Structures are given as C-alpha cells and as structure tokens.
C-alpha cells in the first residue's frame, strides 16, 4: 500500500495519505483489486466493472488452466468459488483465516486443497477474477476480503467488447505509441486475445513510425502530440512497481541497457527511480540511520545543478506526503 500511495502522489502532489485512505475505506470511491496481469491495483469504483468485464474471460481461462496443471478440476475450482462467497456472506474475513474457512466448506480433493493453500489468494482467485470479491477494511491488523455486493454500490454492467474498447482506449491515451505486444504484456492477455481487442478499436487508432518502429496511437491524440512541447527538465520520483515502468514490453526507451538490472531486478522487483524527461536517470532509496532518515539518490548520469534542484524539490514534496523529514544525499554514478 505504501508504494500504491506514492504512485498516486507522483501524479497528484496535492493528495494526502488520509485522502487516499478515506477514498478506499470511507467513501469507497477507490477499490483495491486484482486487475492487469493478475496483480494488485487501486482503481476507481466507477472503473471497477471496466477492468472486470475486459479481463474476466482471459483471466478465468488462464487460472483454470493453471489449476488444471496442478490437478485441480474445473468442478473443484468452482466449488471453491462458491464456498468462498458463502464464507464471506457474514462480512469481511481476514486473509489469514479465509483459506481454511473456505476449504472446510468445499469438498475437494487433496491436490485442490494443496493448491488453494499454497497459491497466492488461491481460494479466492476465481471470485476476484469475476469481480465478486475485493479487499475490504482491515480486521484489526489483518488484511481482509469482502464481497463486492456488500461493499460497493450497484455498478453499471458492461459488455466484454465495450469494456475492452474502453480499456485499450485508456491504455493508448496514457502510454501510446504502443504495439499489440505492449498491450498484451501490460494487460496480461495472450497475444491472440490482445489482437482481437485491438481490432475492436481499429477505427480509433492509427499507425505511426517511432524511430523506425511501427506503433499505435489514438487518432484524436496525434495532432496534440505533433504540436506539443515540454518545458525541460521534468523530474519525477517514482516508487517501487510504478505502472509507468510496466507499460511497454521493451524498455529501451526508458532505461539504458547497462542500467536495466538496477531497475528491473530479480523476482519481479522494480526499483524506485528518478525520472528525467521521461527516462530513468537513477534510482533512489530511503534509509534510517540512527535517528535520521536519509533519501539517497543514485544517479546513472551526471546531474546538472537545475536537475539536482528539481530532485530536491520532489524529495521535499514526498517528505511532506509521508509526513517525514530527511536529509537528501546524492551518491556516485
């Protein structure tokens, strides 16, 4: 959650952590859910049905296939889904407790029990994928799950095609130019599925050349981008796992190959980075040294005085967001 909160701050410096928490747990205008690539995201409640409808068929197919490889039958998978919904009927249940409660109700074999106990949120995976369950308010110090029909207001239902068009339109509007492969990687869809979605929106995008490579962009964005300008330098501090760093399959436009593994590390870990004019120019970390907090910048290149000043301004803003003060240190390249 700390990384998710900082990702929102990186895009809207006026936000506070209290406002984000209130949106999640009081007004419920934000939802913590599994979405693209089957990973955790915060999305607006209004967009919740978009991502569910757009990804449900693809994600269900993938998860049922994975379960089958571990010896879980489709019948058992759906029995666990039904048991999960019954378990959550009285209200939110702590994540630590839910698997055993679900498996006490679902009459499934040893292989299915093993998978549900050992796969991440295995006992709730189909319910999450169908949009029946989301994260709810914590139970004491424990993360909890809750039924969507008990937590969110009644939401507009969308057809799969309408939701997929909306999702691709949002993706290209944010990350275009991009290729079908980029969209497949970002969404977690198989390439044939991604190609089918791209075809649904064919009247709204056109092909452009980006440094000798073909990519898609929304027609409505082309003129604006052709006449756009940027007052440089633009500096941002992005936290761990920031979605900006996951939008494209290839990363050459973001980070030099020599520094790739300093950003995209083992086991899916993505470092906090210094973004300079849209490219990764270094990493950062915050550490505690005695009674002091230190924000350490590790540059990939020599920073000019103005860039260092912009980084310091960003760091001060992040400190206000986190309600902490720290010493800012620049390391060596």
mmCIF file of N, CA and C in Angstrom, residues 108-220:
data_model
loop_
_atom_site.group_PDB
_atom_site.id
_atom_site.type_symbol
_atom_site.label_atom_id
_atom_site.label_comp_id
_atom_site.label_asym_id
_atom_site.label_seq_id
_atom_site.Cartn_x
_atom_site.Cartn_y
_atom_site.Cartn_z
ATOM 1 N N UNK A 108 -13.333 -30.847 -1.690
ATOM 2 C CA UNK A 108 -12.425 -31.040 -2.815
ATOM 3 C C UNK A 108 -11.288 -31.956 -2.402
ATOM 4 N N UNK A 109 -10.579 -32.479 -3.424
ATOM 5 C CA UNK A 109 -9.518 -33.442 -3.185
ATOM 6 C C UNK A 109 -8.245 -32.819 -2.630
ATOM 7 N N UNK A 110 -7.261 -33.701 -2.338
ATOM 8 C CA UNK A 110 -6.011 -33.256 -1.719
ATOM 9 C C UNK A 110 -5.229 -32.304 -2.620
ATOM 10 N N UNK A 111 -5.221 -32.567 -3.937
ATOM 11 C CA UNK A 111 -4.476 -31.695 -4.842
ATOM 12 C C UNK A 111 -5.083 -30.296 -4.871
ATOM 13 N N UNK A 112 -6.400 -30.232 -4.877
ATOM 14 C CA UNK A 112 -7.065 -28.932 -4.870
ATOM 15 C C UNK A 112 -6.804 -28.205 -3.556
ATOM 16 N N UNK A 113 -6.851 -28.935 -2.446
ATOM 17 C CA UNK A 113 -6.583 -28.313 -1.147
ATOM 18 C C UNK A 113 -5.157 -27.770 -1.097
ATOM 19 N N UNK A 114 -4.210 -28.557 -1.607
ATOM 20 C CA UNK A 114 -2.807 -28.115 -1.612
ATOM 21 C C UNK A 114 -2.640 -26.839 -2.433
ATOM 22 N N UNK A 115 -3.259 -26.803 -3.617
ATOM 23 C CA UNK A 115 -3.142 -25.617 -4.472
ATOM 24 C C UNK A 115 -3.751 -24.400 -3.788
ATOM 25 N N UNK A 116 -4.946 -24.546 -3.241
ATOM 26 C CA UNK A 116 -5.634 -23.401 -2.639
ATOM 27 C C UNK A 116 -4.888 -22.863 -1.429
ATOM 28 N N UNK A 117 -4.186 -23.739 -0.713
ATOM 29 C CA UNK A 117 -3.428 -23.292 0.454
ATOM 30 C C UNK A 117 -2.113 -22.622 0.073
ATOM 31 N N UNK A 118 -1.549 -22.983 -1.064
ATOM 32 C CA UNK A 118 -0.206 -22.523 -1.397
ATOM 33 C C UNK A 118 -0.141 -21.467 -2.494
ATOM 34 N N UNK A 119 -1.158 -21.390 -3.342
ATOM 35 C CA UNK A 119 -1.186 -20.337 -4.358
ATOM 36 C C UNK A 119 -1.644 -19.035 -3.705
ATOM 37 N N UNK A 120 -1.094 -17.897 -4.167
ATOM 38 C CA UNK A 120 -1.462 -16.603 -3.591
ATOM 39 C C UNK A 120 -2.955 -16.354 -3.768
ATOM 40 N N UNK A 121 -3.664 -16.129 -2.684
ATOM 41 C CA UNK A 121 -5.125 -15.994 -2.625
ATOM 42 C C UNK A 121 -5.817 -17.048 -3.503
ATOM 43 N N UNK A 122 -5.276 -18.256 -3.507
ATOM 44 C CA UNK A 122 -5.809 -19.314 -4.369
ATOM 45 C C UNK A 122 -7.283 -19.590 -4.145
ATOM 46 N N UNK A 123 -7.702 -19.595 -2.887
ATOM 47 C CA UNK A 123 -9.095 -19.914 -2.584
ATOM 48 C C UNK A 123 -10.059 -18.829 -3.032
ATOM 49 N N UNK A 124 -9.539 -17.631 -3.323
ATOM 50 C CA UNK A 124 -10.398 -16.524 -3.748
ATOM 51 C C UNK A 124 -10.136 -16.105 -5.190
ATOM 52 N N UNK A 125 -9.222 -16.776 -5.871
ATOM 53 C CA UNK A 125 -8.773 -16.272 -7.169
ATOM 54 C C UNK A 125 -9.906 -16.157 -8.183
ATOM 55 N N UNK A 126 -10.761 -17.150 -8.299
ATOM 56 C CA UNK A 126 -11.856 -17.062 -9.275
ATOM 57 C C UNK A 126 -12.863 -15.983 -8.867
ATOM 58 N N UNK A 127 -13.124 -15.875 -7.579
ATOM 59 C CA UNK A 127 -14.064 -14.847 -7.110
ATOM 60 C C UNK A 127 -13.515 -13.450 -7.383
ATOM 61 N N UNK A 128 -12.217 -13.243 -7.175
ATOM 62 C CA UNK A 128 -11.587 -11.969 -7.525
ATOM 63 C C UNK A 128 -11.721 -11.702 -9.021
ATOM 64 N N UNK A 129 -11.421 -12.718 -9.827
ATOM 65 C CA UNK A 129 -11.408 -12.560 -11.281
ATOM 66 C C UNK A 129 -12.788 -12.209 -11.821
ATOM 67 N N UNK A 130 -13.812 -12.753 -11.201
ATOM 68 C CA UNK A 130 -15.183 -12.466 -11.639
ATOM 69 C C UNK A 130 -15.709 -11.131 -11.103
ATOM 70 N N UNK A 131 -14.931 -10.481 -10.249
ATOM 71 C CA UNK A 131 -15.395 -9.218 -9.678
ATOM 72 C C UNK A 131 -16.396 -9.400 -8.555
ATOM 73 N N UNK A 132 -16.360 -10.546 -7.888
ATOM 74 C CA UNK A 132 -17.286 -10.819 -6.796
ATOM 75 C C UNK A 132 -16.708 -10.437 -5.437
ATOM 76 N N UNK A 133 -15.383 -10.328 -5.382
ATOM 77 C CA UNK A 133 -14.683 -10.074 -4.124
ATOM 78 C C UNK A 133 -13.631 -8.995 -4.351
ATOM 79 N N UNK A 134 -13.389 -8.169 -3.339
ATOM 80 C CA UNK A 134 -12.298 -7.191 -3.372
ATOM 81 C C UNK A 134 -11.721 -7.091 -1.971
ATOM 82 N N UNK A 135 -10.702 -6.264 -1.825
ATOM 83 C CA UNK A 135 -10.148 -6.019 -0.490
ATOM 84 C C UNK A 135 -11.088 -5.108 0.284
ATOM 85 N N UNK A 136 -11.250 -5.429 1.548
ATOM 86 C CA UNK A 136 -12.108 -4.629 2.406
ATOM 87 C C UNK A 136 -11.308 -3.997 3.538
ATOM 88 N N UNK A 137 -11.981 -3.367 4.484
ATOM 89 C CA UNK A 137 -11.296 -2.748 5.617
ATOM 90 C C UNK A 137 -10.594 -3.807 6.451
ATOM 91 N N UNK A 138 -9.457 -3.452 7.015
ATOM 92 C CA UNK A 138 -8.673 -4.405 7.792
ATOM 93 C C UNK A 138 -9.457 -4.928 8.981
ATOM 94 N N UNK A 139 -9.219 -6.186 9.310
ATOM 95 C CA UNK A 139 -9.761 -6.794 10.524
ATOM 96 C C UNK A 139 -8.658 -6.730 11.582
ATOM 97 N N UNK A 140 -8.697 -5.722 12.434
ATOM 98 C CA UNK A 140 -7.599 -5.496 13.364
ATOM 99 C C UNK A 140 -6.362 -5.096 12.581
ATOM 100 N N UNK A 141 -5.299 -5.893 12.692
ATOM 101 C CA UNK A 141 -4.071 -5.640 11.941
ATOM 102 C C UNK A 141 -3.978 -6.512 10.697
ATOM 103 N N UNK A 142 -5.015 -7.254 10.413
ATOM 104 C CA UNK A 142 -5.009 -8.195 9.302
ATOM 105 C C UNK A 142 -5.718 -7.619 8.076
ATOM 106 N N UNK A 143 -5.136 -7.831 6.901
ATOM 107 C CA UNK A 143 -5.800 -7.501 5.648
ATOM 108 C C UNK A 143 -7.024 -8.395 5.503
ATOM 109 N N UNK A 144 -8.122 -7.831 5.022
ATOM 110 C CA UNK A 144 -9.368 -8.592 4.931
ATOM 111 C C UNK A 144 -9.971 -8.520 3.534
ATOM 112 N N UNK A 145 -10.789 -9.498 3.216
ATOM 113 C CA UNK A 145 -11.509 -9.562 1.947
ATOM 114 C C UNK A 145 -12.998 -9.412 2.215
ATOM 115 N N UNK A 146 -13.724 -8.902 1.207
ATOM 116 C CA UNK A 146 -15.153 -8.664 1.382
ATOM 117 C C UNK A 146 -15.863 -8.879 0.055
ATOM 118 N N UNK A 147 -17.119 -9.235 0.111
ATOM 119 C CA UNK A 147 -17.915 -9.378 -1.106
ATOM 120 C C UNK A 147 -18.213 -8.000 -1.695
ATOM 121 N N UNK A 148 -18.095 -7.898 -3.000
ATOM 122 C CA UNK A 148 -18.335 -6.622 -3.677
ATOM 123 C C UNK A 148 -19.770 -6.160 -3.493
ATOM 124 N N UNK A 149 -20.719 -7.093 -3.488
ATOM 125 C CA UNK A 149 -22.121 -6.686 -3.341
ATOM 126 C C UNK A 149 -22.425 -6.153 -1.942
ATOM 127 N N UNK A 150 -21.511 -6.348 -0.991
ATOM 128 C CA UNK A 150 -21.683 -5.794 0.348
ATOM 129 C C UNK A 150 -20.849 -4.519 0.552
ATOM 130 N N UNK A 151 -19.983 -4.204 -0.398
ATOM 131 C CA UNK A 151 -19.035 -3.115 -0.198
ATOM 132 C C UNK A 151 -19.245 -1.949 -1.156
ATOM 133 N N UNK A 152 -19.484 -2.237 -2.412
ATOM 134 C CA UNK A 152 -19.629 -1.176 -3.409
ATOM 135 C C UNK A 152 -21.090 -0.978 -3.777
ATOM 136 N N UNK A 153 -21.445 0.213 -4.216
ATOM 137 C CA UNK A 153 -22.816 0.424 -4.700
ATOM 138 C C UNK A 153 -23.029 -0.376 -5.977
ATOM 139 N N UNK A 154 -24.270 -0.523 -6.371
ATOM 140 C CA UNK A 154 -24.559 -1.241 -7.600
ATOM 141 C C UNK A 154 -23.902 -0.507 -8.770
ATOM 142 N N UNK A 155 -23.086 -1.241 -9.529
ATOM 143 C CA UNK A 155 -22.298 -0.635 -10.598
ATOM 144 C C UNK A 155 -22.856 -0.989 -11.963
ATOM 145 N N UNK A 156 -22.599 -0.114 -12.910
ATOM 146 C CA UNK A 156 -23.065 -0.327 -14.277
ATOM 147 C C UNK A 156 -22.425 -1.564 -14.880
ATOM 148 N N UNK A 157 -23.230 -2.394 -15.528
ATOM 149 C CA UNK A 157 -22.696 -3.576 -16.195
ATOM 150 C C UNK A 157 -22.306 -3.235 -17.625
ATOM 151 N N UNK A 158 -21.159 -3.766 -18.046
ATOM 152 C CA UNK A 158 -20.655 -3.525 -19.394
ATOM 153 C C UNK A 158 -20.478 -4.844 -20.129
ATOM 154 N N UNK A 159 -20.668 -4.802 -21.435
ATOM 155 C CA UNK A 159 -20.344 -5.985 -22.232
ATOM 156 C C UNK A 159 -18.835 -6.119 -22.298
ATOM 157 N N UNK A 160 -18.359 -7.307 -22.586
ATOM 158 C CA UNK A 160 -16.923 -7.528 -22.688
ATOM 159 C C UNK A 160 -16.302 -6.639 -23.762
ATOM 160 N N UNK A 161 -16.949 -6.548 -24.927
ATOM 161 C CA UNK A 161 -16.405 -5.751 -26.031
ATOM 162 C C UNK A 161 -16.326 -4.272 -25.654
ATOM 163 N N UNK A 162 -17.370 -3.740 -25.024
ATOM 164 C CA UNK A 162 -17.367 -2.329 -24.631
ATOM 165 C C UNK A 162 -16.275 -2.057 -23.612
ATOM 166 N N UNK A 163 -16.130 -2.970 -22.642
ATOM 167 C CA UNK A 163 -15.104 -2.799 -21.617
ATOM 168 C C UNK A 163 -13.703 -2.879 -22.217
ATOM 169 N N UNK A 164 -13.502 -3.793 -23.144
ATOM 170 C CA UNK A 164 -12.179 -3.932 -23.762
ATOM 171 C C UNK A 164 -11.832 -2.726 -24.621
ATOM 172 N N UNK A 165 -12.806 -2.175 -25.317
ATOM 173 C CA UNK A 165 -12.545 -0.942 -26.077
ATOM 174 C C UNK A 165 -12.152 0.193 -25.143
ATOM 175 N N UNK A 166 -12.871 0.304 -24.029
ATOM 176 C CA UNK A 166 -12.562 1.352 -23.059
ATOM 177 C C UNK A 166 -11.164 1.167 -22.487
ATOM 178 N N UNK A 167 -10.816 -0.058 -22.141
ATOM 179 C CA UNK A 167 -9.506 -0.320 -21.552
ATOM 180 C C UNK A 167 -8.379 -0.009 -22.539
ATOM 181 N N UNK A 168 -8.519 -0.425 -23.788
ATOM 182 C CA UNK A 168 -7.492 -0.140 -24.791
ATOM 183 C C UNK A 168 -7.415 1.355 -25.069
ATOM 184 N N UNK A 169 -8.552 2.015 -25.121
ATOM 185 C CA UNK A 169 -8.573 3.467 -25.342
ATOM 186 C C UNK A 169 -7.817 4.182 -24.215
ATOM 187 N N UNK A 170 -8.051 3.769 -22.987
ATOM 188 C CA UNK A 170 -7.348 4.357 -21.842
ATOM 189 C C UNK A 170 -5.842 4.058 -21.935
ATOM 190 N N UNK A 171 -5.521 2.833 -22.311
ATOM 191 C CA UNK A 171 -4.114 2.444 -22.390
ATOM 192 C C UNK A 171 -3.368 3.271 -23.429
ATOM 193 N N UNK A 172 -3.931 3.371 -24.636
ATOM 194 C CA UNK A 172 -3.253 4.132 -25.686
ATOM 195 C C UNK A 172 -3.222 5.621 -25.363
ATOM 196 N N UNK A 173 -4.274 6.126 -24.710
ATOM 197 C CA UNK A 173 -4.281 7.529 -24.335
ATOM 198 C C UNK A 173 -3.232 7.867 -23.289
ATOM 199 N N UNK A 174 -2.847 6.873 -22.505
ATOM 200 C CA UNK A 174 -1.846 7.080 -21.459
ATOM 201 C C UNK A 174 -0.439 6.715 -21.923
ATOM 202 N N UNK A 175 -0.312 5.586 -22.629
ATOM 203 C CA UNK A 175 1.011 5.029 -22.916
ATOM 204 C C UNK A 175 1.367 4.975 -24.405
ATOM 205 N N UNK A 176 0.441 5.382 -25.297
ATOM 206 C CA UNK A 176 0.763 5.356 -26.712
ATOM 207 C C UNK A 176 1.865 6.342 -27.051
ATOM 208 N N UNK A 177 2.624 6.101 -28.139
ATOM 209 C CA UNK A 177 2.506 4.982 -29.067
ATOM 210 C C UNK A 177 2.888 3.649 -28.405
ATOM 211 N N UNK A 178 2.199 2.598 -28.827
ATOM 212 C CA UNK A 178 2.433 1.270 -28.278
ATOM 213 C C UNK A 178 2.052 0.223 -29.310
ATOM 214 N N UNK A 179 2.580 -0.967 -29.156
ATOM 215 C CA UNK A 179 2.304 -2.068 -30.070
ATOM 216 C C UNK A 179 1.295 -3.039 -29.444
ATOM 217 N N UNK A 180 0.822 -3.972 -30.237
ATOM 218 C CA UNK A 180 -0.064 -5.012 -29.710
ATOM 219 C C UNK A 180 0.663 -5.805 -28.631
ATOM 220 N N UNK A 181 1.936 -6.075 -28.866
ATOM 221 C CA UNK A 181 2.724 -6.811 -27.871
ATOM 222 C C UNK A 181 2.813 -6.041 -26.561
ATOM 223 N N UNK A 182 2.971 -4.728 -26.652
ATOM 224 C CA UNK A 182 2.989 -3.909 -25.441
ATOM 225 C C UNK A 182 1.677 -4.053 -24.675
ATOM 226 N N UNK A 183 0.563 -3.951 -25.404
ATOM 227 C CA UNK A 183 -0.748 -4.040 -24.768
ATOM 228 C C UNK A 183 -0.957 -5.412 -24.139
ATOM 229 N N UNK A 184 -0.521 -6.462 -24.835
ATOM 230 C CA UNK A 184 -0.656 -7.818 -24.298
ATOM 231 C C UNK A 184 0.156 -7.968 -23.012
ATOM 232 N N UNK A 185 1.374 -7.454 -23.027
ATOM 233 C CA UNK A 185 2.246 -7.553 -21.852
ATOM 234 C C UNK A 185 1.660 -6.775 -20.684
ATOM 235 N N UNK A 186 1.167 -5.583 -20.961
ATOM 236 C CA UNK A 186 0.612 -4.730 -19.908
ATOM 237 C C UNK A 186 -0.655 -5.332 -19.312
ATOM 238 N N UNK A 187 -1.536 -5.838 -20.166
ATOM 239 C CA UNK A 187 -2.833 -6.332 -19.699
ATOM 240 C C UNK A 187 -2.760 -7.741 -19.118
ATOM 241 N N UNK A 188 -1.773 -8.517 -19.581
ATOM 242 C CA UNK A 188 -1.701 -9.911 -19.175
ATOM 243 C C UNK A 188 -2.457 -10.836 -20.101
ATOM 244 N N UNK A 189 -2.977 -10.312 -21.210
ATOM 245 C CA UNK A 189 -3.694 -11.134 -22.186
ATOM 246 C C UNK A 189 -2.714 -11.900 -23.084
ATOM 247 N N UNK A 190 -3.171 -13.024 -23.612
ATOM 248 C CA UNK A 190 -2.412 -13.715 -24.641
ATOM 249 C C UNK A 190 -2.451 -12.885 -25.923
ATOM 250 N N UNK A 191 -1.453 -13.048 -26.782
ATOM 251 C CA UNK A 191 -1.382 -12.234 -27.995
ATOM 252 C C UNK A 191 -2.636 -12.339 -28.863
ATOM 253 N N UNK A 192 -3.193 -13.543 -29.106
ATOM 254 C CA UNK A 192 -4.429 -13.599 -29.917
ATOM 255 C C UNK A 192 -5.568 -12.793 -29.309
ATOM 256 N N UNK A 193 -5.675 -12.800 -27.987
ATOM 257 C CA UNK A 193 -6.721 -12.027 -27.318
ATOM 258 C C UNK A 193 -6.466 -10.532 -27.463
ATOM 259 N N UNK A 194 -5.207 -10.129 -27.288
ATOM 260 C CA UNK A 194 -4.864 -8.713 -27.424
ATOM 261 C C UNK A 194 -5.125 -8.221 -28.842
ATOM 262 N N UNK A 195 -4.793 -9.027 -29.844
ATOM 263 C CA UNK A 195 -5.032 -8.646 -31.241
ATOM 264 C C UNK A 195 -6.527 -8.451 -31.499
ATOM 265 N N UNK A 196 -7.344 -9.316 -30.893
ATOM 266 C CA UNK A 196 -8.799 -9.194 -31.069
ATOM 267 C C UNK A 196 -9.322 -7.896 -30.458
ATOM 268 N N UNK A 197 -8.775 -7.493 -29.320
ATOM 269 C CA UNK A 197 -9.193 -6.240 -28.695
ATOM 270 C C UNK A 197 -8.766 -5.049 -29.555
ATOM 271 N N UNK A 198 -7.553 -5.090 -30.078
ATOM 272 C CA UNK A 198 -7.066 -4.016 -30.949
ATOM 273 C C UNK A 198 -7.965 -3.872 -32.170
ATOM 274 N N UNK A 199 -8.427 -4.974 -32.693
ATOM 275 C CA UNK A 199 -9.317 -4.941 -33.852
ATOM 276 C C UNK A 199 -10.645 -4.277 -33.505
ATOM 277 N N UNK A 200 -11.110 -4.437 -32.265
ATOM 278 C CA UNK A 200 -12.364 -3.808 -31.840
ATOM 279 C C UNK A 200 -12.296 -2.280 -31.901
ATOM 280 N N UNK A 201 -11.104 -1.732 -31.770
ATOM 281 C CA UNK A 201 -10.936 -0.275 -31.704
ATOM 282 C C UNK A 201 -10.269 0.268 -32.965
ATOM 283 N N UNK A 202 -10.288 -0.486 -34.045
ATOM 284 C CA UNK A 202 -9.489 -0.145 -35.227
ATOM 285 C C UNK A 202 -9.844 1.211 -35.834
ATOM 286 N N UNK A 203 -11.069 1.690 -35.627
ATOM 287 C CA UNK A 203 -11.454 2.986 -36.196
ATOM 288 C C UNK A 203 -10.917 4.164 -35.383
ATOM 289 N N UNK A 204 -10.374 3.902 -34.198
ATOM 290 C CA UNK A 204 -9.937 4.991 -33.324
ATOM 291 C C UNK A 204 -8.419 5.136 -33.229
ATOM 292 N N UNK A 205 -7.647 4.194 -33.779
ATOM 293 C CA UNK A 205 -6.201 4.318 -33.711
ATOM 294 C C UNK A 205 -5.604 4.312 -35.111
ATOM 295 N N UNK A 206 -4.407 4.820 -35.207
ATOM 296 C CA UNK A 206 -3.682 4.774 -36.475
ATOM 297 C C UNK A 206 -2.233 4.398 -36.192
ATOM 298 N N UNK A 207 -1.558 3.992 -37.238
ATOM 299 C CA UNK A 207 -0.181 3.521 -37.126
ATOM 300 C C UNK A 207 0.786 4.681 -37.331
ATOM 301 N N UNK A 208 1.782 4.775 -36.474
ATOM 302 C CA UNK A 208 2.798 5.818 -36.597
ATOM 303 C C UNK A 208 4.176 5.165 -36.552
ATOM 304 N N UNK A 209 5.155 5.900 -37.046
ATOM 305 C CA UNK A 209 6.536 5.432 -37.011
ATOM 306 C C UNK A 209 7.258 6.072 -35.832
ATOM 307 N N UNK A 210 7.834 5.249 -34.989
ATOM 308 C CA UNK A 210 8.584 5.739 -33.833
ATOM 309 C C UNK A 210 10.010 5.204 -33.941
ATOM 310 N N UNK A 211 10.891 6.060 -34.419
ATOM 311 C CA UNK A 211 12.296 5.689 -34.574
ATOM 312 C C UNK A 211 12.451 4.386 -35.348
ATOM 313 N N UNK A 212 11.709 4.310 -36.458
ATOM 314 C CA UNK A 212 11.816 3.155 -37.338
ATOM 315 C C UNK A 212 10.948 1.977 -36.963
ATOM 316 N N UNK A 213 10.177 2.097 -35.894
ATOM 317 C CA UNK A 213 9.301 1.008 -35.470
ATOM 318 C C UNK A 213 7.847 1.444 -35.545
ATOM 319 N N UNK A 214 6.988 0.520 -35.978
ATOM 320 C CA UNK A 214 5.567 0.811 -36.116
ATOM 321 C C UNK A 214 4.854 0.650 -34.772
ATOM 322 N N UNK A 215 3.951 1.595 -34.457
ATOM 323 C CA UNK A 215 3.197 1.528 -33.211
ATOM 324 C C UNK A 215 1.851 2.216 -33.388
ATOM 325 N N UNK A 216 0.947 2.008 -32.425
ATOM 326 C CA UNK A 216 -0.396 2.577 -32.475
ATOM 327 C C UNK A 216 -0.501 3.812 -31.600
ATOM 328 N N UNK A 217 -1.354 4.712 -32.045
ATOM 329 C CA UNK A 217 -1.698 5.878 -31.239
ATOM 330 C C UNK A 217 -3.150 6.235 -31.542
ATOM 331 N N UNK A 218 -3.840 6.824 -30.586
ATOM 332 C CA UNK A 218 -5.213 7.251 -30.840
ATOM 333 C C UNK A 218 -5.217 8.385 -31.858
ATOM 334 N N UNK A 219 -6.144 8.324 -32.797
ATOM 335 C CA UNK A 219 -6.238 9.377 -33.817
ATOM 336 C C UNK A 219 -6.392 10.754 -33.179
ATOM 337 N N UNK A 220 -7.199 10.823 -32.140
ATOM 338 C CA UNK A 220 -7.502 12.125 -31.541
ATOM 339 C C UNK A 220 -6.289 12.737 -30.852
#
